[in-house]
Each structure stands twice: as C-alpha cells, then as structure tokens.
Amino acid sequence: MRVLVINPGGTSTKISIFEDKTEILKKSITHTREELKSFKKVFDEGPYRKKLILDILKQENIDIKSFDTVVGRGGLMKPIEGGTYKVNDQMIEDLKNEVSGEHASNLGAVLAKEIGDEINVESFVVDPVSVDEFQPVSRFTGISDIEKASWLHALNHKAVSRKVAESMGGKYEDYNFIVAHLGSGISIVAHKNGKMIDGSGGRSDGPFSPERCGGLLAYPLIELCYSGKYTREELVTKVSSAAGMYDYLGTKDMIEIQNRVDNGDKEAKLVVDAFIYQTTKEIWMYAASLEGKVDKIILTGGIAYSENIVHKISENVSKLANVAVIPGEMEMEALALGALRVLSGEEKVKVYR
C-alpha cells in the first residue's frame, strides 16, 4: 500500500510517502508570512498549498496515480471519538465554516479529499485535534458557564500509546496509560482502555510550557484582566505564546535554557525545576482518574529529548508505574498507520456526522 500523508501547519505543509509502514519520502514546504498574507482566511490557502504538493511530487518523479489512499491531518471539527475517519462532505463543510475555530490543520481533510478524488481513492483523517472522549465527571469546572473540553495532542497521544502497547504484547485498548506530551504545548492525559478520559492542555490547565501559561489562579487572573495592563487580544497572545518559560527567561529554546542551567544559571534552573515539579504533580493527579491502575507512563514530545528533564520526571513518578520515553512526534507515521489499519481491515473506518 502506498500512502500520501499531508500535514498542513501555520507556516509549513509537510508531506510524506509511505510504502506500507516504511516512510520513503519526507518533505516540508515552508510558507512565509509574505506568501500567506494575500489570503483572507486559512481555507483560501487550499489551492496554493495543493499546487506546491503536486509540484513536489512531480519534482520527485512520483506518479500521483500510484497512491492507494491519501490521509490528511484532522482539523478543528465537531467533537468526535478517536479513530480513522473517511473524509466526507459534512466534514469539509464544518471545517469550511470553522465550527470549532480556524487553524491550518483544517486544510488537511480538504487537500486529502481533493487529491484522493482526482485519482479515485479514499481519503482519511486520523485522531484529529477535536477528539473528545472525556467522561462526564471530567467536564465539570465549578462554574456552570464553563465546561472543560478536550483540546489535546490526540494524534501523537494515541500513536505513542499504540506503539507502547504493541511493545507490551497487547493492544492500546488493553491498557491504562498516562501520556505526557511535552513540547511548546503540554498535554497530560489519562488513557483508559483506548479512550482519553481526562486530561489537561497548556492554554487552560496543566503545567506551564516553553511558551504557554498552563493553569492559572482564578482571582489573580480576574484582577489582571481588569487591570488595564493588557487588552483582551494582548492577554490571549500572552497566555498562548508569550507565557511559560519565555515569560520568565526570555527564550522558548529548550536547548538554550538547558545550556544556561548547565552553566550555573540559578534562575533558569529554578524555572526548569518548577516545570518538572508541575509535570510530576499532573502525572500523579491523573493516576486518580485511573483509580491508581497505571500500566505505563509515556513521555513524548520535543522536551522528551532532554535527558535531564526525562530523568528527573521518571525518578519522581517511578513509584506509580514504569516510564517509556518516545521523544518527538509521530504525526506523519501516525496518519499513515491509521489509514493502513482501515485499508487492511484491522480497524473499522468511522463516519463523521
């Protein structure tokens, strides 16, 4: 089976080609602000990005008709359970109308379907950002106007969980995991028998990250909102991309931060220690969601490349369960494998309604 994988991001479009489970080509197309500024909305970028993808395939002498399927990154659609979904008209319509917001990943399904339709093969998305499998009790916040929703790194969470489950001799649905995705955004999630039943994300709760605030204290936040120090837009930007380690240390670069720690910078060490402390607390907290029955703790994301941070977190949670480390992200592989599971009959395709 030959699979074309398309992953649109804010400033790039990544494509990969898999032959069965082997990646044979990987390309990343960078988009400058100058190139994108002529488009009023993300959805308008579709034809531009599609042409660039087709140009790459032509340059690499790849026959577009050689693909058995095309799979795209799932965007901000209505809340759905995890799995592999065939791209249909309802999905495209919801993404076009931004039912859950605007993001470059909304183009993943569109590009996959357009190319798939041209060569008469099925197109899919896998474990999109909008996966929501929270149990009812996980949604309560204490204020009836605010309900906790699931906005997590679902694609990578489920991909690393499947990989670890396979290494343990079983399936994802057989185990309970706590997965900590540690990157520019943080999400720590309790996985129970193949479902993400509760979790935290770095713009609303959980630990702070290199650029996001994590959970904040309600009363001081209210005071800050009405202090006149920030406009609404400025505060949204701050909690999303100018908080966390950046706000404390003036950089989001974890390599630079670790170098400062290694060179005796006490402030940098304290910030990193606080991050490790918060992450450890969050992992232990979600053990309660699993009634303490945790088969494995999985550390993933870009920060999982840091031996120092991984070692200290692992030490702090070792009494709870053994730790598996899968650094980086498995996005492209996860998308390809999701499509292959459906094509091989291992998994049933799901229908977006």
mmCIF file of C-alpha atoms in Angstrom:
data_model
loop_
_atom_site.group_PDB
_atom_site.id
_atom_site.type_symbol
_atom_site.label_atom_id
_atom_site.label_comp_id
_atom_site.label_asym_id
_atom_site.label_seq_id
_atom_site.Cartn_x
_atom_site.Cartn_y
_atom_site.Cartn_z
ATOM 1 C CA MET A 1 0.000 0.000 0.000
ATOM 2 C CA ARG A 2 1.309 3.429 -0.930
ATOM 3 C CA VAL A 3 0.045 6.313 1.218
ATOM 4 C CA LEU A 4 0.359 10.063 0.680
ATOM 5 C CA VAL A 5 0.328 11.934 4.015
ATOM 6 C CA ILE A 6 -0.436 15.681 4.191
ATOM 7 C CA ASN A 7 0.074 17.744 7.352
ATOM 8 C CA PRO A 8 -0.644 21.492 6.982
ATOM 9 C CA GLY A 9 0.688 23.806 9.683
ATOM 10 C CA GLY A 10 0.669 27.548 10.254
ATOM 11 C CA THR A 11 3.931 28.181 8.382
ATOM 12 C CA SER A 12 4.536 24.859 6.619
ATOM 13 C CA THR A 13 2.986 21.964 4.751
ATOM 14 C CA LYS A 14 4.613 18.612 5.461
ATOM 15 C CA ILE A 15 4.157 15.651 3.161
ATOM 16 C CA SER A 16 5.341 12.052 3.445
ATOM 17 C CA ILE A 17 5.024 8.971 1.297
ATOM 18 C CA PHE A 18 4.767 5.576 2.959
ATOM 19 C CA GLU A 19 5.014 2.166 1.335
ATOM 20 C CA ASP A 20 3.190 0.081 3.905
ATOM 21 C CA LYS A 21 4.782 1.137 7.215
ATOM 22 C CA THR A 22 8.017 2.441 5.691
ATOM 23 C CA GLU A 23 8.453 6.141 5.024
ATOM 24 C CA ILE A 24 10.204 6.533 1.664
ATOM 25 C CA LEU A 25 9.935 10.319 1.215
ATOM 26 C CA LYS A 26 9.521 13.257 3.581
ATOM 27 C CA LYS A 27 9.350 16.931 2.596
ATOM 28 C CA SER A 28 8.488 20.135 4.421
ATOM 29 C CA ILE A 29 7.373 23.177 2.427
ATOM 30 C CA THR A 30 7.886 26.468 4.282
ATOM 31 C CA HIS A 31 5.408 29.319 3.838
ATOM 32 C CA THR A 32 6.494 32.877 4.621
ATOM 33 C CA ARG A 33 4.138 35.476 6.051
ATOM 34 C CA GLU A 34 4.596 37.387 2.811
ATOM 35 C CA GLU A 35 3.302 34.403 0.820
ATOM 36 C CA LEU A 36 0.278 33.883 3.062
ATOM 37 C CA LYS A 37 -0.786 37.480 3.690
ATOM 38 C CA SER A 38 -2.797 37.684 0.447
ATOM 39 C CA PHE A 39 -5.232 35.049 1.765
ATOM 40 C CA LYS A 40 -8.058 36.386 3.931
ATOM 41 C CA LYS A 41 -8.754 33.024 5.566
ATOM 42 C CA VAL A 42 -6.864 29.776 6.059
ATOM 43 C CA PHE A 43 -9.393 27.955 3.882
ATOM 44 C CA ASP A 44 -8.432 30.204 0.963
ATOM 45 C CA GLU A 45 -4.891 28.767 1.049
ATOM 46 C CA GLY A 46 -6.071 25.360 -0.211
ATOM 47 C CA PRO A 47 -5.318 25.745 -3.966
ATOM 48 C CA TYR A 48 -1.949 27.383 -3.217
ATOM 49 C CA ARG A 49 -0.834 24.565 -0.911
ATOM 50 C CA LYS A 50 -2.205 21.880 -3.220
ATOM 51 C CA LYS A 51 -0.146 23.179 -6.151
ATOM 52 C CA LEU A 52 3.018 23.117 -4.035
ATOM 53 C CA ILE A 53 2.327 19.487 -3.019
ATOM 54 C CA LEU A 54 1.765 18.415 -6.627
ATOM 55 C CA ASP A 55 4.913 20.295 -7.710
ATOM 56 C CA ILE A 56 6.992 18.382 -5.127
ATOM 57 C CA LEU A 57 5.595 15.046 -6.322
ATOM 58 C CA LYS A 58 6.400 15.989 -9.911
ATOM 59 C CA GLN A 59 9.950 17.027 -8.979
ATOM 60 C CA GLU A 60 10.450 13.677 -7.243
ATOM 61 C CA ASN A 61 9.042 11.782 -10.256
ATOM 62 C CA ILE A 62 6.205 10.383 -8.142
ATOM 63 C CA ASP A 63 3.161 9.317 -10.159
ATOM 64 C CA ILE A 64 0.146 10.701 -8.310
ATOM 65 C CA LYS A 65 -1.897 7.718 -9.509
ATOM 66 C CA SER A 66 0.427 5.372 -7.619
ATOM 67 C CA PHE A 67 -1.231 6.159 -4.268
ATOM 68 C CA ASP A 68 -3.733 3.760 -2.719
ATOM 69 C CA THR A 69 -5.023 6.424 -0.351
ATOM 70 C CA VAL A 70 -4.437 9.996 0.817
ATOM 71 C CA VAL A 71 -4.585 10.922 4.505
ATOM 72 C CA GLY A 72 -4.602 14.422 5.984
ATOM 73 C CA ARG A 73 -4.142 15.954 9.424
ATOM 74 C CA GLY A 74 -7.548 16.334 11.068
ATOM 75 C CA GLY A 75 -8.590 19.865 11.924
ATOM 76 C CA LEU A 76 -10.976 21.652 14.282
ATOM 77 C CA MET A 77 -14.247 19.885 13.565
ATOM 78 C CA LYS A 78 -17.052 18.915 15.930
ATOM 79 C CA PRO A 79 -16.078 16.789 18.955
ATOM 80 C CA ILE A 80 -15.663 13.140 17.934
ATOM 81 C CA GLU A 81 -14.168 9.959 19.348
ATOM 82 C CA GLY A 82 -10.736 8.842 18.246
ATOM 83 C CA GLY A 83 -10.140 6.758 15.144
ATOM 84 C CA THR A 84 -9.756 6.950 11.382
ATOM 85 C CA TYR A 85 -12.498 8.824 9.538
ATOM 86 C CA LYS A 86 -13.295 8.865 5.845
ATOM 87 C CA VAL A 87 -13.400 12.460 4.650
ATOM 88 C CA ASN A 88 -16.957 13.337 3.636
ATOM 89 C CA ASP A 89 -18.846 16.458 2.552
ATOM 90 C CA GLN A 90 -20.148 17.157 6.068
ATOM 91 C CA MET A 91 -16.602 17.221 7.441
ATOM 92 C CA ILE A 92 -15.464 19.617 4.706
ATOM 93 C CA GLU A 93 -18.469 21.864 5.304
ATOM 94 C CA ASP A 94 -17.834 22.035 9.064
ATOM 95 C CA LEU A 95 -14.152 22.815 8.552
ATOM 96 C CA LYS A 96 -15.010 25.493 5.997
ATOM 97 C CA ASN A 97 -17.483 27.062 8.417
ATOM 98 C CA GLU A 98 -14.948 26.865 11.276
ATOM 99 C CA VAL A 99 -17.411 25.174 13.645
ATOM 100 C CA SER A 100 -14.653 24.848 16.262
ATOM 101 C CA GLY A 101 -12.250 27.532 15.068
ATOM 102 C CA GLU A 102 -9.767 28.385 12.327
ATOM 103 C CA HIS A 103 -6.456 26.556 12.020
ATOM 104 C CA ALA A 104 -4.162 25.455 9.197
ATOM 105 C CA SER A 105 -4.877 21.803 10.082
ATOM 106 C CA ASN A 106 -8.431 22.388 8.794
ATOM 107 C CA LEU A 107 -6.928 22.104 5.304
ATOM 108 C CA GLY A 108 -5.689 18.540 5.888
ATOM 109 C CA ALA A 109 -9.031 16.905 5.101
ATOM 110 C CA VAL A 110 -9.673 19.252 2.176
ATOM 111 C CA LEU A 111 -6.342 18.592 0.463
ATOM 112 C CA ALA A 112 -6.595 14.841 1.080
ATOM 113 C CA LYS A 113 -10.089 14.655 -0.409
ATOM 114 C CA GLU A 114 -9.321 16.793 -3.450
ATOM 115 C CA ILE A 115 -6.238 14.751 -4.377
ATOM 116 C CA GLY A 116 -7.930 11.460 -3.465
ATOM 117 C CA ASP A 117 -10.979 12.252 -5.609
ATOM 118 C CA GLU A 118 -8.750 13.132 -8.570
ATOM 119 C CA ILE A 119 -7.130 9.692 -8.526
ATOM 120 C CA ASN A 120 -10.279 7.860 -7.376
ATOM 121 C CA VAL A 121 -9.022 6.639 -3.988
ATOM 122 C CA GLU A 122 -10.424 7.113 -0.489
ATOM 123 C CA SER A 123 -9.196 9.917 1.753
ATOM 124 C CA PHE A 124 -8.984 9.867 5.548
ATOM 125 C CA VAL A 125 -8.147 11.850 8.669
ATOM 126 C CA VAL A 126 -6.838 10.206 11.854
ATOM 127 C CA ASP A 127 -7.331 11.221 15.508
ATOM 128 C CA PRO A 128 -7.898 14.940 14.856
ATOM 129 C CA VAL A 129 -7.394 17.684 17.445
ATOM 130 C CA SER A 130 -11.144 17.635 18.121
ATOM 131 C CA VAL A 131 -11.093 14.102 19.574
ATOM 132 C CA ASP A 132 -13.153 14.298 22.767
ATOM 133 C CA GLU A 133 -13.562 11.141 24.845
ATOM 134 C CA PHE A 134 -13.799 12.753 28.281
ATOM 135 C CA GLN A 135 -16.011 11.054 30.833
ATOM 136 C CA PRO A 136 -18.905 13.242 32.075
ATOM 137 C CA VAL A 137 -17.361 13.923 35.508
ATOM 138 C CA SER A 138 -14.208 15.263 33.809
ATOM 139 C CA ARG A 139 -16.111 18.161 32.264
ATOM 140 C CA PHE A 140 -17.155 19.956 35.463
ATOM 141 C CA THR A 141 -15.223 23.122 36.344
ATOM 142 C CA GLY A 142 -17.224 24.534 39.246
ATOM 143 C CA ILE A 143 -18.865 27.228 37.104
ATOM 144 C CA SER A 144 -21.850 26.154 35.013
ATOM 145 C CA ASP A 145 -20.937 28.675 32.281
ATOM 146 C CA ILE A 146 -17.606 26.921 31.692
ATOM 147 C CA GLU A 147 -17.258 23.279 30.660
ATOM 148 C CA LYS A 148 -13.908 21.547 30.324
ATOM 149 C CA ALA A 149 -13.325 20.375 26.772
ATOM 150 C CA SER A 150 -10.744 18.066 25.235
ATOM 151 C CA TRP A 151 -8.210 20.009 23.146
ATOM 152 C CA LEU A 152 -5.129 17.833 23.293
ATOM 153 C CA HIS A 153 -2.365 16.381 21.104
ATOM 154 C CA ALA A 154 -4.647 13.440 20.287
ATOM 155 C CA LEU A 155 -2.774 12.207 17.208
ATOM 156 C CA ASN A 156 0.573 11.803 18.965
ATOM 157 C CA HIS A 157 -1.006 10.647 22.247
ATOM 158 C CA LYS A 158 -2.755 7.744 20.593
ATOM 159 C CA ALA A 159 0.164 6.933 18.286
ATOM 160 C CA VAL A 160 2.691 6.539 21.120
ATOM 161 C CA SER A 161 0.109 4.635 23.180
ATOM 162 C CA ARG A 162 -0.393 2.120 20.363
ATOM 163 C CA LYS A 163 3.372 1.766 19.959
ATOM 164 C CA VAL A 164 3.963 1.118 23.658
ATOM 165 C CA ALA A 165 1.010 -1.281 23.851
ATOM 166 C CA GLU A 166 2.457 -3.278 20.949
ATOM 167 C CA SER A 167 5.840 -3.447 22.703
ATOM 168 C CA MET A 168 3.999 -4.824 25.758
ATOM 169 C CA GLY A 169 2.428 -7.574 23.660
ATOM 170 C CA GLY A 170 -1.102 -6.170 23.545
ATOM 171 C CA LYS A 171 -3.349 -3.536 22.038
ATOM 172 C CA TYR A 172 -3.959 0.081 23.053
ATOM 173 C CA GLU A 173 -7.400 -0.917 24.319
ATOM 174 C CA ASP A 174 -5.871 -3.442 26.757
ATOM 175 C CA TYR A 175 -4.059 -0.943 28.994
ATOM 176 C CA ASN A 176 -4.241 2.172 31.143
ATOM 177 C CA PHE A 177 -1.618 4.804 30.334
ATOM 178 C CA ILE A 178 -0.747 8.303 31.452
ATOM 179 C CA VAL A 179 0.789 10.122 28.490
ATOM 180 C CA ALA A 180 2.671 13.410 28.892
ATOM 181 C CA HIS A 181 3.196 15.255 25.607
ATOM 182 C CA LEU A 182 5.921 17.779 26.419
ATOM 183 C CA GLY A 183 6.529 20.387 23.720
ATOM 184 C CA SER A 184 5.759 24.036 23.003
ATOM 185 C CA GLY A 185 2.352 22.976 24.258
ATOM 186 C CA ILE A 186 1.848 20.479 27.075
ATOM 187 C CA SER A 187 -0.926 17.919 27.401
ATOM 188 C CA ILE A 188 -1.085 15.220 30.058
ATOM 189 C CA VAL A 189 -3.835 12.665 29.619
ATOM 190 C CA ALA A 190 -5.279 9.593 31.322
ATOM 191 C CA HIS A 191 -5.888 6.858 28.719
ATOM 192 C CA LYS A 192 -8.240 4.117 29.884
ATOM 193 C CA ASN A 193 -8.705 1.091 27.597
ATOM 194 C CA GLY A 194 -8.238 3.118 24.412
ATOM 195 C CA LYS A 195 -10.068 6.287 25.480
ATOM 196 C CA MET A 196 -8.677 9.649 26.624
ATOM 197 C CA ILE A 197 -10.978 10.031 29.634
ATOM 198 C CA ASP A 198 -9.434 13.152 31.194
ATOM 199 C CA GLY A 199 -6.519 15.464 30.587
ATOM 200 C CA SER A 200 -5.030 18.940 30.675
ATOM 201 C CA GLY A 201 -3.857 21.293 27.927
ATOM 202 C CA GLY A 202 -1.297 24.081 28.166
ATOM 203 C CA ARG A 203 -3.532 27.094 27.423
ATOM 204 C CA SER A 204 -6.153 26.283 30.027
ATOM 205 C CA ASP A 205 -4.736 23.965 32.675
ATOM 206 C CA GLY A 206 -1.793 21.737 33.451
ATOM 207 C CA PRO A 207 1.913 22.692 33.696
ATOM 208 C CA PHE A 208 3.357 25.768 32.002
ATOM 209 C CA SER A 209 5.335 25.089 28.827
ATOM 210 C CA PRO A 210 8.119 26.904 26.948
ATOM 211 C CA GLU A 211 5.527 29.423 25.695
ATOM 212 C CA ARG A 212 2.141 28.736 27.353
ATOM 213 C CA CYS A 213 0.886 29.535 30.831
ATOM 214 C CA GLY A 214 -0.814 26.301 31.867
ATOM 215 C CA GLY A 215 -3.335 26.545 34.690
ATOM 216 C CA LEU A 216 -3.755 29.942 36.358
ATOM 217 C CA LEU A 217 -5.190 31.114 39.672
ATOM 218 C CA ALA A 218 -8.730 32.420 39.147
ATOM 219 C CA TYR A 219 -8.760 35.546 41.348
ATOM 220 C CA PRO A 220 -5.352 36.937 40.269
ATOM 221 C CA LEU A 221 -6.285 36.252 36.628
ATOM 222 C CA ILE A 222 -9.542 38.197 37.018
ATOM 223 C CA GLU A 223 -7.612 41.093 38.546
ATOM 224 C CA LEU A 224 -5.107 41.015 35.671
ATOM 225 C CA CYS A 225 -7.887 41.003 33.081
ATOM 226 C CA TYR A 226 -9.411 44.164 34.555
ATOM 227 C CA SER A 227 -6.157 45.898 35.473
ATOM 228 C CA GLY A 228 -5.886 47.804 32.193
ATOM 229 C CA LYS A 229 -2.380 46.430 31.726
ATOM 230 C CA TYR A 230 -3.398 44.293 28.726
ATOM 231 C CA THR A 231 -6.080 44.377 26.053
ATOM 232 C CA ARG A 232 -8.072 41.180 25.514
ATOM 233 C CA GLU A 233 -6.030 40.375 22.391
ATOM 234 C CA GLU A 234 -2.725 41.009 24.170
ATOM 235 C CA LEU A 235 -3.668 38.737 27.055
ATOM 236 C CA VAL A 236 -4.820 35.953 24.717
ATOM 237 C CA THR A 237 -1.458 36.196 22.931
ATOM 238 C CA LYS A 238 0.398 36.196 26.242
ATOM 239 C CA VAL A 239 -1.184 33.015 27.622
ATOM 240 C CA SER A 240 -0.909 31.285 24.220
ATOM 241 C CA SER A 241 2.598 32.103 23.054
ATOM 242 C CA ALA A 242 4.386 34.552 25.366
ATOM 243 C CA ALA A 243 3.990 32.942 28.788
ATOM 244 C CA GLY A 244 5.704 29.994 30.490
ATOM 245 C CA MET A 245 9.479 29.768 30.253
ATOM 246 C CA TYR A 246 9.537 32.606 27.726
ATOM 247 C CA ASP A 247 7.930 34.980 30.227
ATOM 248 C CA TYR A 248 10.418 34.000 32.944
ATOM 249 C CA LEU A 249 13.607 33.598 30.901
ATOM 250 C CA GLY A 250 13.070 35.483 27.635
ATOM 251 C CA THR A 251 13.512 32.411 25.426
ATOM 252 C CA LYS A 252 11.470 29.399 24.280
ATOM 253 C CA ASP A 253 14.529 27.459 23.146
ATOM 254 C CA MET A 254 14.886 24.448 25.451
ATOM 255 C CA ILE A 255 18.451 23.777 24.308
ATOM 256 C CA GLU A 256 19.429 27.327 25.264
ATOM 257 C CA ILE A 257 17.620 27.017 28.595
ATOM 258 C CA GLN A 258 19.364 23.718 29.414
ATOM 259 C CA ASN A 259 22.734 25.246 28.477
ATOM 260 C CA ARG A 260 22.037 28.076 30.911
ATOM 261 C CA VAL A 261 21.231 25.526 33.612
ATOM 262 C CA ASP A 262 24.438 23.597 32.852
ATOM 263 C CA ASN A 263 26.445 26.842 33.082
ATOM 264 C CA GLY A 264 25.144 27.604 36.574
ATOM 265 C CA ASP A 265 22.242 29.980 35.826
ATOM 266 C CA LYS A 266 20.231 29.700 39.065
ATOM 267 C CA GLU A 267 17.118 31.402 37.664
ATOM 268 C CA ALA A 268 16.972 29.034 34.680
ATOM 269 C CA LYS A 269 17.473 26.042 36.991
ATOM 270 C CA LEU A 270 14.612 27.152 39.238
ATOM 271 C CA VAL A 271 12.241 27.580 36.267
ATOM 272 C CA VAL A 272 13.139 24.130 34.885
ATOM 273 C CA ASP A 273 12.763 22.587 38.349
ATOM 274 C CA ALA A 274 9.319 24.213 38.629
ATOM 275 C CA PHE A 275 8.353 22.776 35.250
ATOM 276 C CA ILE A 276 9.477 19.297 36.328
ATOM 277 C CA TYR A 277 7.613 19.703 39.625
ATOM 278 C CA GLN A 278 4.356 20.771 37.934
ATOM 279 C CA THR A 279 4.592 17.992 35.330
ATOM 280 C CA THR A 280 5.210 15.390 38.029
ATOM 281 C CA LYS A 281 2.207 16.613 40.056
ATOM 282 C CA GLU A 282 -0.010 16.469 36.974
ATOM 283 C CA ILE A 283 1.003 12.883 36.167
ATOM 284 C CA TRP A 284 0.273 11.777 39.731
ATOM 285 C CA MET A 285 -3.064 13.625 39.650
ATOM 286 C CA TYR A 286 -4.293 11.725 36.592
ATOM 287 C CA ALA A 287 -3.458 8.450 38.292
ATOM 288 C CA ALA A 288 -6.613 9.189 40.311
ATOM 289 C CA SER A 289 -8.638 9.170 37.058
ATOM 290 C CA LEU A 290 -7.419 5.598 36.558
ATOM 291 C CA GLU A 291 -8.011 4.609 40.193
ATOM 292 C CA GLY A 292 -4.268 4.185 40.562
ATOM 293 C CA LYS A 293 -4.178 1.369 37.996
ATOM 294 C CA VAL A 294 -1.497 2.630 35.610
ATOM 295 C CA ASP A 295 0.252 0.160 33.312
ATOM 296 C CA LYS A 296 2.775 2.640 31.901
ATOM 297 C CA ILE A 297 3.694 6.326 31.909
ATOM 298 C CA ILE A 298 4.741 7.628 28.491
ATOM 299 C CA LEU A 299 6.848 10.764 27.985
ATOM 300 C CA THR A 300 6.793 12.184 24.454
ATOM 301 C CA GLY A 301 7.158 15.469 22.548
ATOM 302 C CA GLY A 302 10.227 17.593 21.859
ATOM 303 C CA ILE A 303 11.165 18.137 25.517
ATOM 304 C CA ALA A 304 11.431 14.352 25.927
ATOM 305 C CA TYR A 305 14.776 14.667 24.102
ATOM 306 C CA SER A 306 16.143 16.349 27.253
ATOM 307 C CA GLU A 307 17.862 13.610 29.249
ATOM 308 C CA ASN A 308 17.972 15.796 32.356
ATOM 309 C CA ILE A 309 14.234 16.543 32.400
ATOM 310 C CA VAL A 310 13.223 12.994 31.455
ATOM 311 C CA HIS A 311 15.482 11.523 34.164
ATOM 312 C CA LYS A 312 14.075 13.749 36.907
ATOM 313 C CA ILE A 313 10.411 13.253 35.906
ATOM 314 C CA SER A 314 10.972 9.489 35.658
ATOM 315 C CA GLU A 315 12.524 9.406 39.125
ATOM 316 C CA ASN A 316 9.575 11.331 40.554
ATOM 317 C CA VAL A 317 6.896 9.049 39.079
ATOM 318 C CA SER A 318 8.692 5.679 39.206
ATOM 319 C CA LYS A 319 6.678 4.510 42.229
ATOM 320 C CA LEU A 320 3.491 4.916 40.213
ATOM 321 C CA ALA A 321 4.484 2.950 37.078
ATOM 322 C CA ASN A 322 7.370 2.237 34.721
ATOM 323 C CA VAL A 323 8.192 5.004 32.240
ATOM 324 C CA ALA A 324 8.515 4.704 28.447
ATOM 325 C CA VAL A 325 10.153 7.561 26.531
ATOM 326 C CA ILE A 326 9.258 8.270 22.883
ATOM 327 C CA PRO A 327 10.735 11.695 22.101
ATOM 328 C CA GLY A 328 9.455 13.933 19.324
ATOM 329 C CA GLU A 329 6.181 13.481 17.484
ATOM 330 C CA MET A 330 4.898 10.566 15.406
ATOM 331 C CA GLU A 331 2.416 12.655 13.413
ATOM 332 C CA MET A 332 3.256 11.570 9.865
ATOM 333 C CA GLU A 333 3.688 7.918 10.811
ATOM 334 C CA ALA A 334 0.507 8.016 12.902
ATOM 335 C CA LEU A 335 -1.520 9.358 9.982
ATOM 336 C CA ALA A 336 -0.191 6.697 7.612
ATOM 337 C CA LEU A 337 -0.718 3.858 10.099
ATOM 338 C CA GLY A 338 -4.295 4.987 10.785
ATOM 339 C CA ALA A 339 -5.161 4.752 7.096
ATOM 340 C CA LEU A 340 -3.364 1.403 6.762
ATOM 341 C CA ARG A 341 -5.288 -0.092 9.693
ATOM 342 C CA VAL A 342 -8.535 0.670 7.872
ATOM 343 C CA LEU A 343 -7.338 -0.500 4.446
ATOM 344 C CA SER A 344 -6.061 -3.770 5.911
ATOM 345 C CA GLY A 345 -9.311 -4.432 7.779
ATOM 346 C CA GLU A 346 -7.635 -4.219 11.191
ATOM 347 C CA GLU A 347 -9.839 -1.285 12.163
ATOM 348 C CA LYS A 348 -13.278 -0.130 11.005
ATOM 349 C CA VAL A 349 -13.472 3.251 9.339
ATOM 350 C CA LYS A 350 -15.611 5.798 11.178
ATOM 351 C CA VAL A 351 -18.192 8.130 9.685
ATOM 352 C CA TYR A 352 -18.219 11.823 10.554
ATOM 353 C CA ARG A 353 -21.742 13.090 11.211
#
